[in-house]
mmCIF file of C-alpha atoms in Angstrom:
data_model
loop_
_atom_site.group_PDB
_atom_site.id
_atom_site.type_symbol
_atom_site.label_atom_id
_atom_site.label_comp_id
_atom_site.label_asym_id
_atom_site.label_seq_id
_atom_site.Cartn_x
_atom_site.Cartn_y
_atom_site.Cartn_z
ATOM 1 C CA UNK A 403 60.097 13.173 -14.615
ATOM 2 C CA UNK A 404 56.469 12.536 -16.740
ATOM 3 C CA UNK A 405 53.961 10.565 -15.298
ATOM 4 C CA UNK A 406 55.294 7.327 -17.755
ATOM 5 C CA UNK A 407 58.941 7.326 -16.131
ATOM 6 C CA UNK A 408 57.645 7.328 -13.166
ATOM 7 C CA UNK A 409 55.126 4.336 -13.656
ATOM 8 C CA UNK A 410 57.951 2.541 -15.280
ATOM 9 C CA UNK A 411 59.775 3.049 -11.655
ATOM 10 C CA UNK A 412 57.180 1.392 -9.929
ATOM 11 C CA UNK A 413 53.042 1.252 -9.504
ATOM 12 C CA UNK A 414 51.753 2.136 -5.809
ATOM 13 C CA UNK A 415 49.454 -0.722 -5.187
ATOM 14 C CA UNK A 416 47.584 1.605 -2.396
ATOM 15 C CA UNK A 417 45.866 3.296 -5.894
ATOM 16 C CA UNK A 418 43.539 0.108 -5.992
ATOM 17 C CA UNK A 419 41.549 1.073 -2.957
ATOM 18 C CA UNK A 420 38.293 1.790 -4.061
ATOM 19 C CA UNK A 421 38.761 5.347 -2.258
ATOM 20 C CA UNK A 422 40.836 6.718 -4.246
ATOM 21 C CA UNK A 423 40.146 10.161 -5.927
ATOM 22 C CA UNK A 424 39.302 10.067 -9.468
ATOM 23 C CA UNK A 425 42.063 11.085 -11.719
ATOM 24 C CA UNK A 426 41.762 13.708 -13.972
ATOM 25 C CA UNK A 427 43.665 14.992 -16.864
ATOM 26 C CA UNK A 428 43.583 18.487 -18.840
ATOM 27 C CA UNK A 429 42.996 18.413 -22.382
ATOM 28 C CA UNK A 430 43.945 22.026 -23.747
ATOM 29 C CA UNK A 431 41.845 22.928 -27.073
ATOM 30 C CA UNK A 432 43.209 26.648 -27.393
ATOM 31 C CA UNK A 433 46.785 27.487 -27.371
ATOM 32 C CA UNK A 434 48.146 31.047 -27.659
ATOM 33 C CA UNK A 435 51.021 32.000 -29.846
ATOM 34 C CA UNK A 436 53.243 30.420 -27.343
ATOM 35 C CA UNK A 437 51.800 27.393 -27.224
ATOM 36 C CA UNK A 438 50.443 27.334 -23.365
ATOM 37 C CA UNK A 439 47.003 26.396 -22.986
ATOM 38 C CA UNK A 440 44.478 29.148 -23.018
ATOM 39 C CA UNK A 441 41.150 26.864 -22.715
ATOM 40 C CA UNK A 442 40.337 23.402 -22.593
ATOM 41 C CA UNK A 443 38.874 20.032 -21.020
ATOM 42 C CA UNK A 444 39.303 18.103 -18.367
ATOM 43 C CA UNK A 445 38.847 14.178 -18.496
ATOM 44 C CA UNK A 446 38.657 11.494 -16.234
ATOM 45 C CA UNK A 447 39.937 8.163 -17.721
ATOM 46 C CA UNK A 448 38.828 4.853 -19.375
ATOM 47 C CA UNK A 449 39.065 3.304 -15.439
ATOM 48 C CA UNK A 450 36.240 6.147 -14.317
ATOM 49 C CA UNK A 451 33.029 5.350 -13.354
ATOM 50 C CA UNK A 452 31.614 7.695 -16.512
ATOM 51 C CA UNK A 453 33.110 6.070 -18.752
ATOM 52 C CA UNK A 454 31.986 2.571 -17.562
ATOM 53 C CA UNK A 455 28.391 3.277 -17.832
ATOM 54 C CA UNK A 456 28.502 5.508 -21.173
ATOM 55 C CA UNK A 457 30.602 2.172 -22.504
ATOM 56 C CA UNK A 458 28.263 -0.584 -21.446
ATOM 57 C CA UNK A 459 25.523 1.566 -22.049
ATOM 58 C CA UNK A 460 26.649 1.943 -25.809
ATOM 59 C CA UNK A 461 27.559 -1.613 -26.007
ATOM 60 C CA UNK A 462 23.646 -2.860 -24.634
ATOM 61 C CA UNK A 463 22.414 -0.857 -27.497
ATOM 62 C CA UNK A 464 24.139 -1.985 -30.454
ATOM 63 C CA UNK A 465 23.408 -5.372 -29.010
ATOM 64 C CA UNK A 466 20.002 -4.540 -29.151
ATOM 65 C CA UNK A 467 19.799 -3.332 -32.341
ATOM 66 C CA UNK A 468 21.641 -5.906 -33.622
ATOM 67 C CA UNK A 469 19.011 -8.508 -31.932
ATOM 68 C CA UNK A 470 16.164 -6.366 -34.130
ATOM 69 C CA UNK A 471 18.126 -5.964 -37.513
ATOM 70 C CA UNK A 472 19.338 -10.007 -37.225
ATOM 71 C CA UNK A 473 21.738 -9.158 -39.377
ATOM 72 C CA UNK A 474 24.723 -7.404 -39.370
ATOM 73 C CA UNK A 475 25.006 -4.193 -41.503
ATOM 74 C CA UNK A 476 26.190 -4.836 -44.736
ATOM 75 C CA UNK A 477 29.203 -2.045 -45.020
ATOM 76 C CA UNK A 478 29.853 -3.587 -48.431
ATOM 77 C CA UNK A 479 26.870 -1.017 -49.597
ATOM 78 C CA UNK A 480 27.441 2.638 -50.056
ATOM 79 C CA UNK A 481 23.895 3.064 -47.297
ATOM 80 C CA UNK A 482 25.431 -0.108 -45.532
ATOM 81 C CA UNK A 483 28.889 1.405 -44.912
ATOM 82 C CA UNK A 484 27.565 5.230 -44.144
ATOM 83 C CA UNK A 485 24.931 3.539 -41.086
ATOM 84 C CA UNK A 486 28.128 1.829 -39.899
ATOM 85 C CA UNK A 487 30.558 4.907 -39.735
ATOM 86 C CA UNK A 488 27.320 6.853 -38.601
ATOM 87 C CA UNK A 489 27.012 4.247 -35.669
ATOM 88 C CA UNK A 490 31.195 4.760 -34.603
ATOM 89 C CA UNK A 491 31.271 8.117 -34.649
ATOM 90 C CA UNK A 492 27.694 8.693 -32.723
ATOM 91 C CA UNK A 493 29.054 6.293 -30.040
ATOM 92 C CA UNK A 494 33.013 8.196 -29.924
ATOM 93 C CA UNK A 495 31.202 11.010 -29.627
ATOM 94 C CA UNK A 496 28.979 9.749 -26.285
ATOM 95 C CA UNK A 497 32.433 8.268 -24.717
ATOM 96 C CA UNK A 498 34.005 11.898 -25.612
ATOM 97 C CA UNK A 499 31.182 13.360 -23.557
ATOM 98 C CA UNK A 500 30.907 11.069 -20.599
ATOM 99 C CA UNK A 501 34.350 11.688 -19.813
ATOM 100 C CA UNK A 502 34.620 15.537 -19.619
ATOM 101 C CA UNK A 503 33.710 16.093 -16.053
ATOM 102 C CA UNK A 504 34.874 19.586 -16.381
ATOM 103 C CA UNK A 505 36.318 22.541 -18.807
ATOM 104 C CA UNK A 506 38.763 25.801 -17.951
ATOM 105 C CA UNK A 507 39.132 29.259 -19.774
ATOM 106 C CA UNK A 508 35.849 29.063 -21.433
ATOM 107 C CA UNK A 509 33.407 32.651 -20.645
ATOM 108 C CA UNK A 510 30.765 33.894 -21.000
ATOM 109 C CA UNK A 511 29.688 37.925 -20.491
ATOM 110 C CA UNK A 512 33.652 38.024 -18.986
ATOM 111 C CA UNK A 513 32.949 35.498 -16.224
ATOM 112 C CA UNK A 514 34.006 31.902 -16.320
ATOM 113 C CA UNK A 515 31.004 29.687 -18.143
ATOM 114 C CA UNK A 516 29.341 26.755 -15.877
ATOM 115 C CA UNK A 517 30.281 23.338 -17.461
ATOM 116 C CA UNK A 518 27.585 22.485 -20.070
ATOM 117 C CA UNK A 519 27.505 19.208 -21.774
ATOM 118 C CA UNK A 520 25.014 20.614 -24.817
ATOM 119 C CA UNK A 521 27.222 23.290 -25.375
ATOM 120 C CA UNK A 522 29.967 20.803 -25.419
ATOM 121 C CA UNK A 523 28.332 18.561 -27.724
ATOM 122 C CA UNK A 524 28.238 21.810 -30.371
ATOM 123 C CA UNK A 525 31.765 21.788 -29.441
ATOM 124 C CA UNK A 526 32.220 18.860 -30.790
ATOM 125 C CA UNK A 527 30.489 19.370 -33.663
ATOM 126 C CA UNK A 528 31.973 22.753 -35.102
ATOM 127 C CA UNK A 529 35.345 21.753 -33.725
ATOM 128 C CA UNK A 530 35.349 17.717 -34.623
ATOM 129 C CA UNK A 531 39.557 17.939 -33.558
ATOM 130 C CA UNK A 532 38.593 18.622 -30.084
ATOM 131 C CA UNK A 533 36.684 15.705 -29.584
ATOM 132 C CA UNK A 534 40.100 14.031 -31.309
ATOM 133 C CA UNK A 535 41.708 15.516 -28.570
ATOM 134 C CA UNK A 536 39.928 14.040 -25.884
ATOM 135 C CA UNK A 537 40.092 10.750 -27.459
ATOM 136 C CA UNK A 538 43.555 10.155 -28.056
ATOM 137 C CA UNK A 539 44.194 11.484 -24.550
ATOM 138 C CA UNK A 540 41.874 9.013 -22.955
ATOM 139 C CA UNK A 541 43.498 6.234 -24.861
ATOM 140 C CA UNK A 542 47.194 7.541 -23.105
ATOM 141 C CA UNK A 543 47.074 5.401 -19.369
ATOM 142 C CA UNK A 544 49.892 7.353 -18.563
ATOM 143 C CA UNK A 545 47.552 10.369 -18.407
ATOM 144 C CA UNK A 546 45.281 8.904 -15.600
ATOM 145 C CA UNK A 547 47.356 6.617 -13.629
ATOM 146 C CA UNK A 548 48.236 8.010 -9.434
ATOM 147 C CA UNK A 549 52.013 7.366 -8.803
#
Protein backbone atom coordinates (compact mmCIF):
# COMPACT_ATOMS: atom_id res chain seq x y z
CA UNK A 1 0.00 0.00 0.00
CA UNK A 2 1.51 3.78 -1.25
CA UNK A 3 1.47 6.46 1.00
CA UNK A 4 -2.06 7.87 -0.97
CA UNK A 5 -4.12 4.57 -0.09
CA UNK A 6 -3.20 4.80 3.01
CA UNK A 7 -4.16 8.57 3.60
CA UNK A 8 -7.35 7.78 1.87
CA UNK A 9 -7.82 5.10 4.92
CA UNK A 10 -7.54 7.60 7.39
CA UNK A 11 -5.20 10.83 8.59
CA UNK A 12 -3.53 10.37 12.21
CA UNK A 13 -4.45 13.60 13.80
CA UNK A 14 -1.33 13.04 16.37
CA UNK A 15 0.86 14.38 12.99
CA UNK A 16 -0.35 18.01 13.96
CA UNK A 17 1.77 18.23 17.05
CA UNK A 18 4.20 20.69 16.45
CA UNK A 19 6.89 17.86 17.40
CA UNK A 20 6.67 15.99 14.83
CA UNK A 21 9.77 15.07 12.65
CA UNK A 22 10.00 16.73 9.42
CA UNK A 23 9.08 14.59 6.54
CA UNK A 24 11.25 13.96 3.91
CA UNK A 25 11.01 12.52 0.52
CA UNK A 26 13.78 11.17 -2.06
CA UNK A 27 13.88 12.61 -5.35
CA UNK A 28 16.16 10.22 -7.55
CA UNK A 29 17.95 12.25 -10.54
CA UNK A 30 20.13 9.20 -11.84
CA UNK A 31 18.70 5.91 -12.65
CA UNK A 32 20.76 2.93 -13.89
CA UNK A 33 19.72 0.72 -16.71
CA UNK A 34 17.27 -0.81 -14.40
CA UNK A 35 15.69 1.97 -13.42
CA UNK A 36 16.64 2.05 -9.44
CA UNK A 37 17.93 5.18 -8.25
CA UNK A 38 21.63 5.64 -8.36
CA UNK A 39 21.76 9.45 -7.00
CA UNK A 40 19.45 11.99 -6.05
CA UNK A 41 17.68 14.59 -3.59
CA UNK A 42 16.01 14.62 -0.74
CA UNK A 43 13.11 17.20 0.00
CA UNK A 44 11.17 18.24 2.74
CA UNK A 45 7.65 19.48 1.74
CA UNK A 46 5.55 22.64 1.01
CA UNK A 47 4.36 22.27 5.06
CA UNK A 48 8.38 22.61 6.10
CA UNK A 49 9.68 25.33 7.78
CA UNK A 50 12.23 25.97 4.53
CA UNK A 51 9.92 26.30 2.42
CA UNK A 52 7.82 28.81 4.47
CA UNK A 53 10.50 31.32 4.74
CA UNK A 54 12.05 30.88 1.06
CA UNK A 55 8.05 31.44 0.05
CA UNK A 56 7.26 34.53 2.05
CA UNK A 57 10.58 35.65 1.55
CA UNK A 58 10.02 35.56 -2.35
CA UNK A 59 6.61 36.87 -2.01
CA UNK A 60 7.97 40.28 0.28
CA UNK A 61 10.16 40.90 -2.64
CA UNK A 62 8.08 40.95 -5.58
CA UNK A 63 5.85 43.03 -3.39
CA UNK A 64 8.52 45.28 -3.06
CA UNK A 65 9.45 45.62 -6.33
CA UNK A 66 6.22 45.94 -7.39
CA UNK A 67 5.76 49.01 -4.76
CA UNK A 68 9.04 50.65 -6.77
CA UNK A 69 8.03 49.78 -10.47
CA UNK A 70 4.07 51.00 -9.62
CA UNK A 71 3.23 49.21 -12.30
CA UNK A 72 2.89 45.88 -13.20
CA UNK A 73 5.20 44.44 -15.94
CA UNK A 74 3.82 44.72 -19.14
CA UNK A 75 4.28 40.88 -20.53
CA UNK A 76 2.47 42.13 -23.63
CA UNK A 77 6.24 43.36 -24.70
CA UNK A 78 8.83 41.00 -25.98
CA UNK A 79 11.41 42.82 -22.75
CA UNK A 80 8.04 42.90 -20.71
CA UNK A 81 7.26 39.17 -21.05
CA UNK A 82 11.16 37.88 -20.82
CA UNK A 83 11.51 40.08 -17.06
CA UNK A 84 8.31 38.20 -16.17
CA UNK A 85 9.37 34.53 -17.07
CA UNK A 86 12.91 35.70 -15.76
CA UNK A 87 11.14 36.61 -12.37
CA UNK A 88 9.15 32.75 -12.22
CA UNK A 89 11.81 30.83 -12.94
CA UNK A 90 14.49 32.82 -10.54
CA UNK A 91 11.89 32.37 -7.73
CA UNK A 92 11.10 28.16 -8.73
CA UNK A 93 14.46 27.94 -8.67
CA UNK A 94 14.92 29.51 -4.79
CA UNK A 95 11.78 27.19 -3.63
CA UNK A 96 13.74 24.17 -5.50
CA UNK A 97 16.69 25.04 -3.29
CA UNK A 98 15.16 25.74 0.06
CA UNK A 99 13.67 22.48 0.06
CA UNK A 100 16.63 20.07 -0.57
CA UNK A 101 17.80 19.53 2.92
CA UNK A 102 19.92 16.76 1.70
CA UNK A 103 21.33 14.62 -1.49
CA UNK A 104 22.56 10.66 -1.76
CA UNK A 105 25.04 8.93 -4.27
CA UNK A 106 26.72 12.06 -5.22
CA UNK A 107 31.10 11.78 -4.72
CA UNK A 108 33.64 13.26 -4.82
CA UNK A 109 37.55 11.73 -4.93
CA UNK A 110 35.38 8.15 -4.24
CA UNK A 111 33.90 9.38 -0.95
CA UNK A 112 30.37 10.57 -0.52
CA UNK A 113 30.25 14.65 -1.28
CA UNK A 114 28.98 16.99 1.79
CA UNK A 115 25.59 18.57 0.77
CA UNK A 116 26.35 21.86 -1.08
CA UNK A 117 23.66 24.20 -2.05
CA UNK A 118 26.10 26.19 -4.80
CA UNK A 119 26.93 23.11 -6.28
CA UNK A 120 23.31 22.35 -6.33
CA UNK A 121 22.34 25.49 -7.80
CA UNK A 122 24.87 24.46 -10.98
CA UNK A 123 22.83 21.45 -10.73
CA UNK A 124 20.13 23.08 -11.53
CA UNK A 125 21.41 24.93 -14.08
CA UNK A 126 23.19 22.26 -16.41
CA UNK A 127 20.47 19.80 -15.51
CA UNK A 128 17.16 22.28 -15.58
CA UNK A 129 14.92 18.56 -15.37
CA UNK A 130 16.23 18.01 -11.99
CA UNK A 131 15.02 21.00 -10.57
CA UNK A 132 11.57 19.70 -12.54
CA UNK A 133 11.97 16.88 -10.49
CA UNK A 134 11.97 18.39 -7.28
CA UNK A 135 9.13 20.51 -8.18
CA UNK A 136 6.58 18.28 -9.28
CA UNK A 137 7.47 16.10 -6.28
CA UNK A 138 6.92 18.88 -3.83
CA UNK A 139 3.62 19.65 -5.41
CA UNK A 140 2.59 15.55 -4.67
CA UNK A 141 1.14 15.84 -0.62
CA UNK A 142 1.10 12.32 -0.76
CA UNK A 143 4.92 12.44 -0.77
CA UNK A 144 5.22 14.30 2.64
CA UNK A 145 2.26 13.41 4.61
CA UNK A 146 3.09 10.83 8.21
CA UNK A 147 0.38 8.05 8.24
Amino acid sequence: MNNAQKIQAGFDITNLSGNAKAVTFDVPVIVDADGEPVAGLTIVGKNSEEYRVANNAVRAEGYKKSARRKTAIDASTDEGAEQLVQAIDGNQKRLALAVVTGWYGFTHDGAPAPMDKALLEAAFDKYPTWQEKVTLALENDANFLKV
